[in-house]
Coordinates of C-alpha atoms and ligand atoms in Angstrom, one line a residue:
X16 CA 6.6 -25.5 -6.3
X17 CA 4.2 -28.3 -6.1
X18 CA 5.5 -29.5 -2.8
X19 CA 2.8 -27.6 -0.9
X20 CA 1.6 -30.3 1.5
X21 CA -2.1 -30.1 0.7
X22 CA -4.6 -32.5 -0.7
X23 CA -6.5 -29.6 -2.3
X24 CA -6.1 -25.8 -2.2
X25 CA -9.3 -23.7 -2.5
X26 CA -8.8 -20.0 -2.7
X27 CA -12.2 -18.3 -2.4
X28 CA -12.4 -14.7 -3.5
X29 CA -15.3 -12.8 -1.8
X30 CA -16.3 -9.7 -3.8
X31 CA -15.2 -11.5 -7.0
X32 CA -17.4 -9.0 -8.9
X33 CA -15.4 -6.0 -7.7
X34 CA -12.6 -3.7 -8.7
X35 CA -9.8 -5.3 -6.5
X36 CA -10.7 -8.8 -7.6
X37 CA -10.5 -7.9 -11.3
X38 CA -7.4 -5.6 -11.1
X39 CA -5.3 -7.4 -8.6
X40 CA -6.6 -10.6 -7.0
X41 CA -7.4 -12.7 -10.1
X42 CA -4.3 -11.5 -12.1
X43 CA -2.2 -12.5 -9.0
X44 CA -3.9 -16.0 -8.8
X45 CA -3.4 -16.4 -12.6
X46 CA 0.3 -15.6 -12.3
X47 CA 0.8 -17.9 -9.3
X48 CA -0.7 -20.7 -11.3
X49 CA 1.1 -19.9 -14.5
X50 CA 4.4 -19.8 -12.7
X51 CA 3.8 -23.2 -11.0
X52 CA 3.7 -21.7 -7.5
X53 CA 0.4 -23.6 -6.7
X54 CA -0.3 -27.3 -7.4
X55 CA -2.0 -27.1 -10.8
X56 CA -4.1 -30.2 -10.6
X57 CA -5.3 -29.6 -7.0
X58 CA -6.1 -25.9 -6.8
X59 CA -9.3 -24.0 -7.5
X60 CA -10.1 -20.3 -7.3
X61 CA -13.7 -19.9 -6.4
X62 CA -15.4 -16.5 -6.9
X63 CA -18.2 -15.4 -4.6
X64 CA -20.4 -12.3 -4.6
X65 CA -24.0 -11.2 -4.9
X66 CA -23.9 -10.3 -8.6
X67 CA -25.4 -12.8 -10.9
X68 CA -23.2 -13.9 -13.9
X69 CA -23.3 -16.6 -16.5
X70 CA -20.0 -18.4 -16.1
X71 CA -18.9 -17.2 -19.5
X72 CA -19.4 -13.6 -18.5
X73 CA -17.7 -14.0 -15.2
X74 CA -14.7 -15.5 -17.0
X75 CA -14.7 -12.6 -19.4
X76 CA -14.7 -10.1 -16.6
X77 CA -11.8 -11.7 -14.7
X78 CA -9.8 -12.2 -17.9
X79 CA -10.0 -8.5 -18.7
X80 CA -7.8 -7.8 -15.7
X81 CA -5.2 -10.3 -16.8
X82 CA -2.4 -9.2 -19.2
X83 CA -3.6 -9.5 -22.8
X84 CA -0.2 -11.0 -23.8
X85 CA -0.7 -14.0 -21.5
X86 CA -0.6 -17.5 -23.0
X87 CA -4.2 -18.2 -24.1
X88 CA -3.9 -21.9 -23.4
X89 CA -2.7 -21.3 -19.9
X90 CA -5.5 -18.7 -19.4
X91 CA -8.2 -21.2 -20.5
X92 CA -6.8 -23.8 -18.2
X93 CA -6.9 -21.2 -15.4
X94 CA -10.5 -20.3 -16.1
X95 CA -11.5 -23.9 -15.9
X96 CA -10.4 -23.7 -12.3
X97 CA -12.4 -20.6 -11.6
X98 CA -16.0 -21.4 -10.7
X99 CA -18.3 -18.6 -9.5
X100 CA -21.1 -18.7 -6.9
X101 CA -23.7 -16.1 -6.5
X102 CA -24.7 -15.4 -2.9
X103 CA -28.1 -14.1 -2.0
X104 CA -26.6 -11.8 0.6
X105 CA -23.5 -11.6 2.7
X106 CA -25.4 -12.6 5.8
X107 CA -27.4 -15.4 4.2
X108 CA -26.5 -18.7 5.8
X109 CA -27.8 -21.0 3.1
X110 CA -25.5 -19.2 0.5
X111 CA -22.5 -20.2 2.6
X112 CA -23.8 -23.8 2.9
X113 CA -23.9 -23.9 -0.9
X114 CA -20.4 -22.6 -1.1
X115 CA -19.2 -25.2 1.4
X116 CA -20.7 -28.0 -0.6
X117 CA -19.2 -26.7 -3.8
X118 CA -15.7 -26.6 -2.3
X119 CA -16.2 -30.0 -0.6
X120 CA -17.1 -31.5 -4.0
X121 CA -13.8 -30.2 -5.5
X122 CA -11.9 -31.4 -2.5
X123 CA -13.4 -34.9 -2.8
X124 CA -12.4 -35.1 -6.4
X125 CA -8.7 -34.3 -5.6
X126 CA -6.2 -37.2 -5.7
X127 CA -3.6 -35.4 -3.6
X128 CA -2.5 -36.3 -0.1
X129 CA -2.4 -34.2 3.1
X130 CA -5.0 -31.8 4.5
X131 CA -7.3 -29.6 2.5
X132 CA -6.5 -25.9 2.6
X133 CA -9.2 -23.2 2.3
X134 CA -8.1 -19.6 2.0
X135 CA -10.9 -17.1 2.1
X136 CA -9.9 -13.7 0.6
X137 CA -12.3 -11.0 1.6
X138 CA -12.1 -8.4 -1.2
X139 CA -15.2 -6.5 0.1
X140 CA -15.9 -3.2 1.7
X141 CA -15.1 -3.4 5.5
X142 CA -18.8 -2.9 6.4
X143 CA -19.4 -6.6 5.5
X144 CA -16.3 -8.2 6.9
X145 CA -18.2 -9.1 10.1
X146 CA -21.1 -10.8 8.5
X147 CA -18.9 -12.7 6.1
X148 CA -16.5 -13.9 8.9
X149 CA -19.4 -15.1 11.0
X150 CA -21.0 -17.1 8.2
X151 CA -17.8 -18.5 7.0
X152 CA -17.0 -19.8 10.4
X153 CA -20.4 -21.3 10.9
X154 CA -20.9 -22.9 7.5
X155 CA -17.7 -23.1 5.4
X156 CA -14.8 -23.7 7.8
X157 CA -13.3 -27.1 7.0
X158 CA -13.5 -29.2 10.2
X159 CA -10.5 -31.4 9.6
X160 CA -8.6 -29.1 7.1
X161 CA -6.6 -25.9 7.4
X162 CA -8.6 -22.6 7.0
X163 CA -7.2 -19.1 6.6
X164 CA -9.0 -15.8 6.1
X165 CA -7.3 -12.8 4.4
X166 CA -8.9 -9.5 5.4
X167 CA -8.4 -6.4 3.3
X168 CA -7.6 -2.9 4.5
X169 CA -8.9 -0.6 5.8
X170 CA -9.2 -2.6 9.0
X171 CA -12.4 -1.0 10.4
X172 CA -13.1 2.8 10.1
X173 CA -11.4 4.0 13.3
X174 CA -9.8 2.7 16.5
X175 CA -13.1 1.7 18.0
X176 CA -14.5 -0.2 15.0
X177 CA -11.1 -1.9 14.5
X178 CA -11.3 -3.2 18.1
X179 CA -14.8 -4.4 17.5
X180 CA -13.6 -6.2 14.3
X181 CA -10.7 -7.7 16.2
X182 CA -12.9 -9.0 18.9
X183 CA -15.3 -10.5 16.3
X184 CA -12.4 -12.2 14.4
X185 CA -10.9 -13.4 17.7
X186 CA -14.2 -14.9 18.7
X187 CA -14.3 -16.9 15.5
X188 CA -10.8 -17.7 14.5
X189 CA -7.3 -18.1 16.0
X190 CA -4.8 -15.3 15.3
X191 CA -2.9 -17.9 13.2
X192 CA -5.9 -18.2 10.9
X193 CA -6.2 -14.4 10.3
X194 CA -4.1 -12.6 7.7
X195 CA -4.6 -8.8 7.6
X196 CA -3.3 -7.8 4.2
X197 CA -1.7 -4.5 3.3
X198 CA -0.3 -5.0 -0.2
X199 CA 2.4 -2.4 0.4
X200 CA 4.0 -5.0 2.6
X201 CA 4.3 -7.2 -0.5
X202 CA 6.2 -4.6 -2.4
X203 CA 10.0 -4.9 -2.8
X204 CA 10.3 -1.1 -2.6
X205 CA 8.8 -1.1 0.9
X206 CA 10.6 -4.2 2.2
X207 CA 13.9 -3.0 0.8
X208 CA 14.0 -0.5 3.6
X209 CA 15.2 -3.3 5.9
X210 CA 18.4 -4.3 4.0
X211 CA 19.1 -0.7 3.1
X212 CA 19.0 0.3 6.8
X213 CA 20.1 -2.9 8.5
X214 CA 22.4 -4.5 5.9
X215 CA 26.0 -3.5 5.3
X216 CA 25.3 0.2 4.4
X217 CA 26.9 2.3 7.1
X218 CA 26.6 5.4 5.0
X219 CA 22.8 5.0 5.3
X220 CA 22.4 3.4 8.8
X221 CA 24.6 5.9 10.5
X222 CA 22.8 8.9 9.0
X223 CA 19.3 7.6 9.4
X224 CA 18.2 9.9 12.3
X225 CA 17.4 13.4 13.4
X226 CA 21.1 14.2 13.6
X227 CA 21.3 14.2 9.8
X228 CA 17.8 14.1 8.5
X229 CA 15.9 17.4 8.3
X230 CA 12.6 15.8 7.3
X231 CA 11.0 12.8 5.6
X232 CA 8.4 12.9 2.8
X233 CA 6.1 10.3 1.4
X234 CA 4.8 11.4 -2.0
X235 CA 1.9 9.3 -3.3
X236 CA 0.2 10.7 -6.4
X237 CA -2.2 9.1 -8.9
X238 CA -3.0 10.6 -12.3
X239 CA -6.4 8.8 -12.1
X240 CA -9.4 9.4 -9.9
X241 CA -11.7 7.2 -7.9
X242 CA -13.9 6.5 -10.9
X243 CA -16.6 3.8 -10.3
X244 CA -15.4 3.2 -6.7
X245 CA -17.7 5.6 -4.9
X246 CA -19.5 2.7 -3.2
X247 CA -16.4 2.1 -1.1
X248 CA -14.3 5.3 -1.5
X249 CA -17.0 7.8 -0.6
X250 CA -17.4 6.4 2.9
X251 CA -13.7 6.1 3.6
X252 CA -11.8 8.9 1.9
X253 CA -8.2 9.0 1.0
X254 CA -6.7 9.0 4.5
X255 CA -8.3 5.7 5.3
X256 CA -7.7 4.4 1.8
X257 CA -4.0 4.8 1.6
X258 CA -2.4 7.0 4.3
X259 CA -3.4 5.2 7.5
X260 CA -2.3 1.8 6.1
X261 CA -0.1 1.6 3.0
X262 CA 1.9 4.8 3.5
X263 CA 2.0 4.3 7.3
X264 CA 3.5 0.8 6.7
X265 CA 6.2 2.3 4.6
X266 CA 6.9 4.9 7.3
X267 CA 6.9 2.3 10.0
X268 CA 9.6 0.2 8.3
X269 CA 11.6 3.4 7.5
X270 CA 11.3 4.7 11.1
X271 CA 11.4 1.7 13.4
X272 CA 14.4 0.6 15.4
X273 CA 16.5 -2.4 14.3
X274 CA 14.5 -5.6 15.1
X275 CA 16.5 -8.2 17.1
X276 CA 16.3 -10.6 14.1
X277 CA 14.2 -11.1 11.0
X278 CA 11.8 -13.4 12.8
X279 CA 8.1 -12.6 12.6
X280 CA 7.9 -11.9 16.3
X281 CA 10.9 -9.5 16.3
X282 CA 9.8 -7.6 13.2
X283 CA 6.2 -7.2 14.5
X284 CA 7.6 -6.1 17.9
X285 CA 9.8 -3.4 16.4
X286 CA 6.9 -2.2 14.2
X287 CA 4.5 -1.9 17.1
X288 CA 7.1 0.0 19.3
X289 CA 7.4 2.6 16.5
X290 CA 3.6 3.1 16.2
X291 CA 3.5 3.5 20.0
X292 CA 6.0 6.3 19.6
X293 CA 4.0 8.1 16.9
X294 CA 2.2 11.2 18.2
X295 CA -1.5 11.4 17.1
X296 CA -1.6 13.6 14.0
X297 CA -2.9 17.1 14.8
X298 CA -6.0 18.2 12.8
X299 CA -4.3 21.5 12.1
X300 CA -1.4 19.6 10.4
X301 CA -3.8 18.1 7.8
X302 CA -4.8 19.6 4.5
X303 CA -7.6 17.9 2.6
X304 CA -8.9 18.4 -1.0
X305 CA -11.4 17.0 -3.5
X306 CA -10.9 17.1 -7.3
X307 CA -13.1 19.2 -9.6
X308 CA -13.4 18.6 -13.3
X309 CA -10.5 19.3 -15.6
X310 CA -10.8 22.5 -17.6
X311 CA -8.8 20.9 -20.4
X312 CA -10.1 17.3 -20.8
X313 CA -13.9 16.7 -20.7
X314 CA -13.3 13.0 -19.8
X315 CA -11.7 14.0 -16.5
X316 CA -14.8 14.6 -14.5
X317 CA -15.1 16.0 -11.0
X318 CA -15.2 13.4 -8.1
X319 CA -18.8 14.3 -7.4
X320 CA -19.8 13.8 -11.1
X321 CA -19.2 10.1 -10.8
X322 CA -22.5 8.2 -10.7
X323 CA -21.3 6.1 -7.7
X324 CA -20.6 9.2 -5.6
X325 CA -23.1 11.2 -3.5
X326 CA -23.8 14.6 -5.0
X327 CA -23.0 16.4 -1.7
X328 CA -20.0 14.2 -0.9
X329 CA -17.3 15.7 1.3
X330 CA -15.0 12.8 0.9
X331 CA -11.4 13.8 0.5
X332 CA -9.4 12.6 -2.5
X333 CA -6.3 14.5 -1.5
X334 CA -4.5 14.9 1.9
X335 CA -1.2 16.1 3.2
X336 CA -0.5 15.4 6.8
X337 CA 2.5 15.8 9.2
X338 CA 3.5 13.1 11.6
X339 CA 5.9 13.4 14.5
X340 CA 7.6 10.6 16.3
X341 CA 8.4 11.0 20.0
X342 CA 11.6 9.1 20.3
X343 CA 15.3 9.8 20.4
X344 CA 15.8 8.9 16.7
X345 CA 13.1 11.1 15.2
X346 CA 12.1 13.8 17.8
X347 CA 11.1 17.0 15.9
X348 CA 11.7 15.6 12.5
X349 CA 8.5 16.1 10.4
X350 CA 7.3 13.1 8.4
X351 CA 5.2 14.8 5.7
X352 CA 2.8 12.6 3.8
X353 CA 1.0 13.5 0.7
X354 CA -1.6 11.4 -1.1
X355 CA -3.9 12.4 -3.9
X356 CA -6.0 11.1 -6.7
X357 CA -6.5 12.8 -10.0
X358 CA -3.2 14.7 -9.9
X359 CA -0.7 15.6 -12.6
X360 CA 1.3 12.3 -12.4
X361 CA 1.5 8.9 -10.8
X362 CA 4.2 8.6 -8.2
X363 CA 4.9 6.8 -5.0
X364 CA 8.2 7.4 -3.1
X365 CA 9.6 7.9 0.3
X366 CA 12.5 10.4 0.6
X367 CA 14.9 11.3 3.4
X368 CA 16.0 15.0 3.1
X369 CA 19.4 15.4 4.6
X370 CA 20.5 18.5 6.5
X371 CA 23.3 20.6 5.1
X372 CA 26.1 20.5 7.6
X373 CA 26.7 24.0 9.2
X374 CA 30.3 23.9 8.2
X375 CA 29.7 23.0 4.5
X376 CA 32.1 24.8 2.2
X377 CA 29.4 24.8 -0.4
X378 CA 26.3 26.3 1.1
X379 CA 23.5 27.5 -1.2
X380 CA 21.8 30.8 -0.5
X381 CA 18.4 29.1 -0.8
X382 CA 19.5 26.3 1.5
X383 CA 18.8 23.6 -1.1
X384 CA 22.2 21.8 -1.1
X385 CA 20.8 19.1 1.2
X386 CA 21.1 15.7 -0.4
X387 CA 18.2 13.2 -0.5
X388 CA 17.7 9.5 -0.5
X389 CA 14.6 8.2 -2.3
X390 CA 13.0 4.8 -2.4
X391 CA 10.6 4.8 -5.3
X392 CA 7.8 2.4 -6.2
X393 CA 6.2 4.5 -9.1
X394 CA 6.8 5.5 -11.8
X395 CA 9.8 3.2 -11.8
X396 CA 11.2 1.0 -9.0
X397 CA 14.4 2.6 -8.0
X398 CA 16.7 3.9 -5.2
X399 CA 18.2 7.3 -5.8
X400 CA 20.8 8.9 -3.6
X401 CA 21.9 12.4 -4.5
X402 CA 25.3 13.5 -3.7
X403 CA 26.9 17.0 -3.7
X404 CA 29.8 16.9 -6.1
X405 CA 31.8 19.1 -8.4
X406 CA 30.3 20.0 -11.7
X407 CA 32.8 19.1 -14.4
X408 CA 34.3 22.2 -16.0
X409 CA 36.1 25.3 -15.2
X410 CA 35.8 26.9 -11.8
X411 CA 34.3 25.1 -8.8
X412 CA 30.6 24.7 -9.1
X413 CA 28.7 22.0 -7.2
X414 CA 25.5 20.2 -7.9
X415 CA 23.4 17.5 -6.5
X416 CA 23.7 14.5 -8.8
X417 CA 21.9 11.2 -8.6
X418 CA 23.6 7.9 -7.7
X419 CA 20.9 5.6 -8.7
X420 CA 19.7 2.0 -9.2
X421 CA 16.8 1.5 -11.6
X422 CA 15.3 -1.9 -11.0
X423 CA 13.8 -2.1 -14.4
X424 CA 17.3 -3.0 -15.5
X425 CA 17.1 -6.8 -15.9
X426 CA 20.6 -7.1 -14.4
X427 CA 19.1 -6.5 -10.9
X428 CA 16.0 -8.7 -11.0
X429 CA 14.9 -12.3 -11.4
X430 CA 13.2 -13.2 -14.6
X431 CA 9.9 -13.7 -12.7
X432 CA 9.1 -10.8 -10.4
X433 CA 5.8 -11.4 -8.6
X434 CA 3.4 -8.6 -7.8
X435 CA 2.8 -7.6 -4.2
X436 CA -0.5 -9.6 -4.2
X437 CA 1.2 -12.7 -5.5
X438 CA 3.8 -12.5 -2.8
X439 CA 1.3 -12.1 -0.1
X440 CA -1.3 -14.6 -1.3
X441 CA 1.5 -17.1 -1.6
X442 CA 2.7 -16.3 2.0
X443 CA -0.8 -16.8 3.3
X444 CA -1.0 -20.2 1.5
X445 CA 2.3 -21.1 3.2
X446 CA 1.0 -19.8 6.5
X447 CA 3.8 -17.1 6.9
X448 CA 2.6 -14.0 8.8
X449 CA 5.7 -11.9 8.6
X450 CA 4.4 -9.4 6.1
X451 CA 0.8 -9.3 7.4
X452 CA -0.4 -6.9 10.0
X453 CA -0.9 -8.4 13.5
X454 CA -4.0 -7.4 15.5
X455 CA -2.5 -4.9 17.9
X456 CA -0.6 -3.1 15.1
X457 CA -3.8 -2.8 13.0
X458 CA -5.6 -1.2 15.9
X459 CA -2.8 1.1 17.1
X460 CA -2.3 2.5 13.7
X461 CA -5.8 4.1 14.0
X462 CA -4.8 5.8 17.3
X463 CA -2.4 8.0 15.3
X464 CA -5.0 9.0 12.7
X465 CA -8.5 9.0 14.5
X466 CA -8.6 12.7 15.5
X467 CA -7.2 14.0 12.3
X468 CA -9.7 11.9 10.2
X469 CA -12.7 12.9 12.4
X470 CA -11.8 16.6 12.2
X471 CA -11.2 16.4 8.4
X472 CA -14.7 15.0 7.9
X473 CA -16.2 18.0 9.6
X474 CA -14.5 20.3 7.1
X475 CA -15.2 21.2 3.4
X476 CA -12.3 19.8 1.3
X477 CA -10.3 22.4 -0.7
X478 CA -10.9 22.2 -4.4
X479 CA -8.3 21.2 -6.9
X480 CA -8.6 20.6 -10.6
X481 CA -8.3 17.1 -12.1
X482 CA -4.7 16.8 -13.5
X483 CA -3.3 19.6 -11.3
X484 CA -0.7 19.4 -8.5
X485 CA -3.4 19.5 -5.8
X486 CA -4.9 22.3 -3.7
X487 CA -2.8 25.5 -3.8
X488 CA -3.2 25.9 0.0
X489 CA -0.9 22.9 0.5
X490 CA 2.0 25.2 -0.4
X491 CA 1.4 27.3 2.8
X492 CA 1.7 24.3 5.0
X493 CA 4.9 23.2 3.3
X494 CA 6.4 26.7 3.4
X495 CA 5.6 26.9 7.1
X496 CA 7.5 23.6 7.6
X497 CA 10.3 24.4 5.2
X498 CA 9.5 21.3 3.3
X499 CA 9.7 20.4 -0.4
X500 CA 8.5 17.2 -1.9
X501 CA 11.1 17.5 -4.7
X502 CA 14.0 15.1 -4.5
X503 CA 17.6 16.2 -5.0
X504 CA 17.9 14.3 -8.3
X505 CA 16.0 17.1 -10.1
X506 CA 18.6 19.6 -9.0
X507 CA 20.8 19.6 -11.9
X508 CA 21.4 23.3 -11.6
X509 CA 24.5 24.8 -10.1
X510 CA 24.2 25.5 -6.4
X511 CA 26.6 27.0 -3.9
X512 CA 29.6 29.0 -4.9
X513 CA 31.8 29.3 -7.9
X514 CA 35.5 29.9 -7.5
X515 CA 36.3 32.0 -10.4
X516 CA 39.5 32.7 -12.3
X517 CA 42.4 33.6 -10.0
X518 CA 40.8 31.8 -7.1
X519 CA 38.4 34.6 -6.3
X520 CA 35.2 33.4 -4.7
X521 CA 31.9 34.5 -6.4
X522 CA 28.5 33.8 -5.1
X523 CA 26.5 31.8 -7.4
X524 CA 23.1 31.8 -6.0
X525 CA 20.7 31.5 -8.9
X526 CA 18.4 28.5 -8.9
X527 CA 15.2 28.1 -10.9
Ligands
NDP6 P1 -15.8 -2.6 -4.8 O1 -16.6 -1.3 -4.6 O2 -15.5 -2.9 -6.2 O3 -16.6 -3.7 -4.1 C1 -16.3 -5.1 -4.2 C2 -17.6 -5.9 -4.2 O4 -18.2 -5.8 -3.0 C3 -18.6 -5.4 -5.2 O5 -18.4 -5.9 -6.5 C4 -19.9 -5.8 -4.6 O6 -20.2 -7.1 -5.0 C5 -19.6 -5.8 -3.1 N1 -20.1 -4.5 -2.5 C6 -19.8 -3.2 -2.9 N2 -20.4 -2.4 -2.0 C7 -21.0 -3.1 -1.1 C8 -21.8 -2.8 0.0 N3 -22.1 -1.6 0.4 N4 -22.3 -3.9 0.8 C9 -22.1 -5.1 0.4 N5 -21.4 -5.5 -0.7 C10 -20.8 -4.5 -1.4 O7 -14.5 -2.5 -3.9 P2 -13.0 -2.8 -4.2 O8 -12.9 -4.1 -4.9 O9 -12.3 -1.6 -4.8 O10 -12.4 -2.9 -2.7 C11 -12.7 -4.0 -1.9 C12 -11.7 -4.0 -0.7 O11 -10.4 -4.2 -1.2 C13 -11.8 -2.7 0.1 O12 -11.6 -3.1 1.4 C14 -10.5 -2.0 -0.4 O13 -10.0 -1.2 0.6 C15 -9.6 -3.1 -0.7 N6 -8.6 -2.7 -1.7 C16 -9.0 -2.3 -3.0 C17 -8.0 -2.0 -3.9 C18 -8.3 -1.6 -5.3 O14 -7.4 -1.2 -6.0 N7 -9.6 -1.6 -5.7 C19 -6.5 -2.1 -3.6 C20 -6.3 -2.6 -2.3 C21 -7.3 -2.9 -1.4 P3 -21.6 -7.7 -5.2 O15 -22.6 -6.5 -5.3 O16 -21.5 -8.5 -6.4 O17 -21.8 -8.5 -3.9
BG6_7 C1 -5.4 0.5 -2.8 C2 -6.3 1.7 -2.8 O1 -5.4 0.0 -1.5 O2 -4.1 1.0 -3.2 C3 -6.4 2.4 -4.1 O3 -7.7 1.3 -2.4 C4 -5.0 2.8 -4.6 O4 -7.2 3.6 -4.0 C5 -4.0 1.6 -4.5 O5 -5.1 3.2 -5.9 C6 -2.6 2.0 -4.7 O6 -1.8 0.8 -4.9 P1 -0.5 0.9 -5.8 O7 0.1 -0.5 -5.5 O8 -0.9 1.1 -7.2 O9 0.4 2.0 -5.3

């Protein structure tokens, strides 16, 4: 893909010493280069942060996030393109002047034609976004070239600070130059909602509403904690970390009306309309928790035992919240979102739970015959629809059986499936804003969550053990709503009724 029309491409990773840079950004950059998505001879990946590293140590650090099985020759070629610059501080002008002259040197050595492209990726806590943007604009914005800035989530801390950040960015850059990244928008599992709903699937599109859907769940669970990330996580908590942005984006695509076309403008318009219809989440509809140490595994320490976390921290590492949408499609349908760290498993999925029609010939006494449709990102990428059907055998017993596609089957995928970060960084290099978050959307998403977050911060989070299913109190909220996170595919037990010998109807109501 070397036809990118640039003389030189500089991708600058701010916060190159951090967790995101190691786990996601550098592996994505490596893969883009290894798969020839960027011009090999004309691209550099410049790391910048305050930490001091010998070049060798920096390369060791970023290599540790890249797959061990990678071709070592390709890896060393990549590392040659990865200089590192230590900044004195994020608000220190001379550090940015140094950065600018380093990039200019690389640009001047390039033999390509076209304009120079600089992409600044801000993998830093939001508290420093402002300082970094100001100094970049002042000292390191290429005057004749093309410049872009990728801003990580969370976008501010609340509605007010998001507005302040927007005004700051707007005073420095054009909206065309700003790319607000939410890596969930780079995921196939999230984007697939569009063809599933608006492609040729009448069995889904015609049932995708309150008429047929009883409730929607988003179940995001991680079997690992926030270890070592206290510097960022403790101030933000899980609602701002994943619920207000990643999971909300998934819900927006699943809930919005059909855009007029797949143009950037139409998709962004449809998304914004949906957010405007979201009712602010009520504080009483939110459960929060924080993990304590595991009683079984001494390595699974309490959130507060992490050395990067304050000893009296009230940050939540678990939350369940209920969202309602005030429009004709979704009125009164609860969207129940759960997210948690240090739980019993890693899972990320969005599920529509269908109503059981009142005239069903196969009702279950527990009311659990409703079928489900799940779009899953973890533990495997799949779509699973469950259908009520006859269990083979004597009599007439019905069960919910999965009709599923597992995308780990190579039959369904290209040989090269880029990660969400690769997709989005490449989109930013090409200047495509479709799967980035526009200004108004980024701000409005806070309006939905502000009260709930503020209220949750005045409470003590409920306790749950590392490796458990979360705080027990969550069950009360779910019971009250009549909601289960389970998908139908697990229901391999008989439900409904059995017609026995001689055509007599017997009730078969037993379920585990
Ligand atoms: P880190 O805590 O690892 O911070 C990244 C770097 O920022 C650090 O190496 C440090 O660099 C600098 N830094 C940390 N705290 C401060 C501070 N208080 N003031 C100034 N600089 C600081 O964070 P992550 O890498 O985890 O996250 C960075 C951003 O990326 C966040 O906005 C997060 O939401 C987002 N993100 C993270 C993901 C992840 O999995 N980690 C996934 C998706 C998004 P130095 O001291 O060298 O300057
Ligand atoms: C990040 C959060 O934005 O998303 C992390 O900061 C979280 O806390 C991660 O672990 C989840 O992303 P994924 O792609 O693994 O679901």
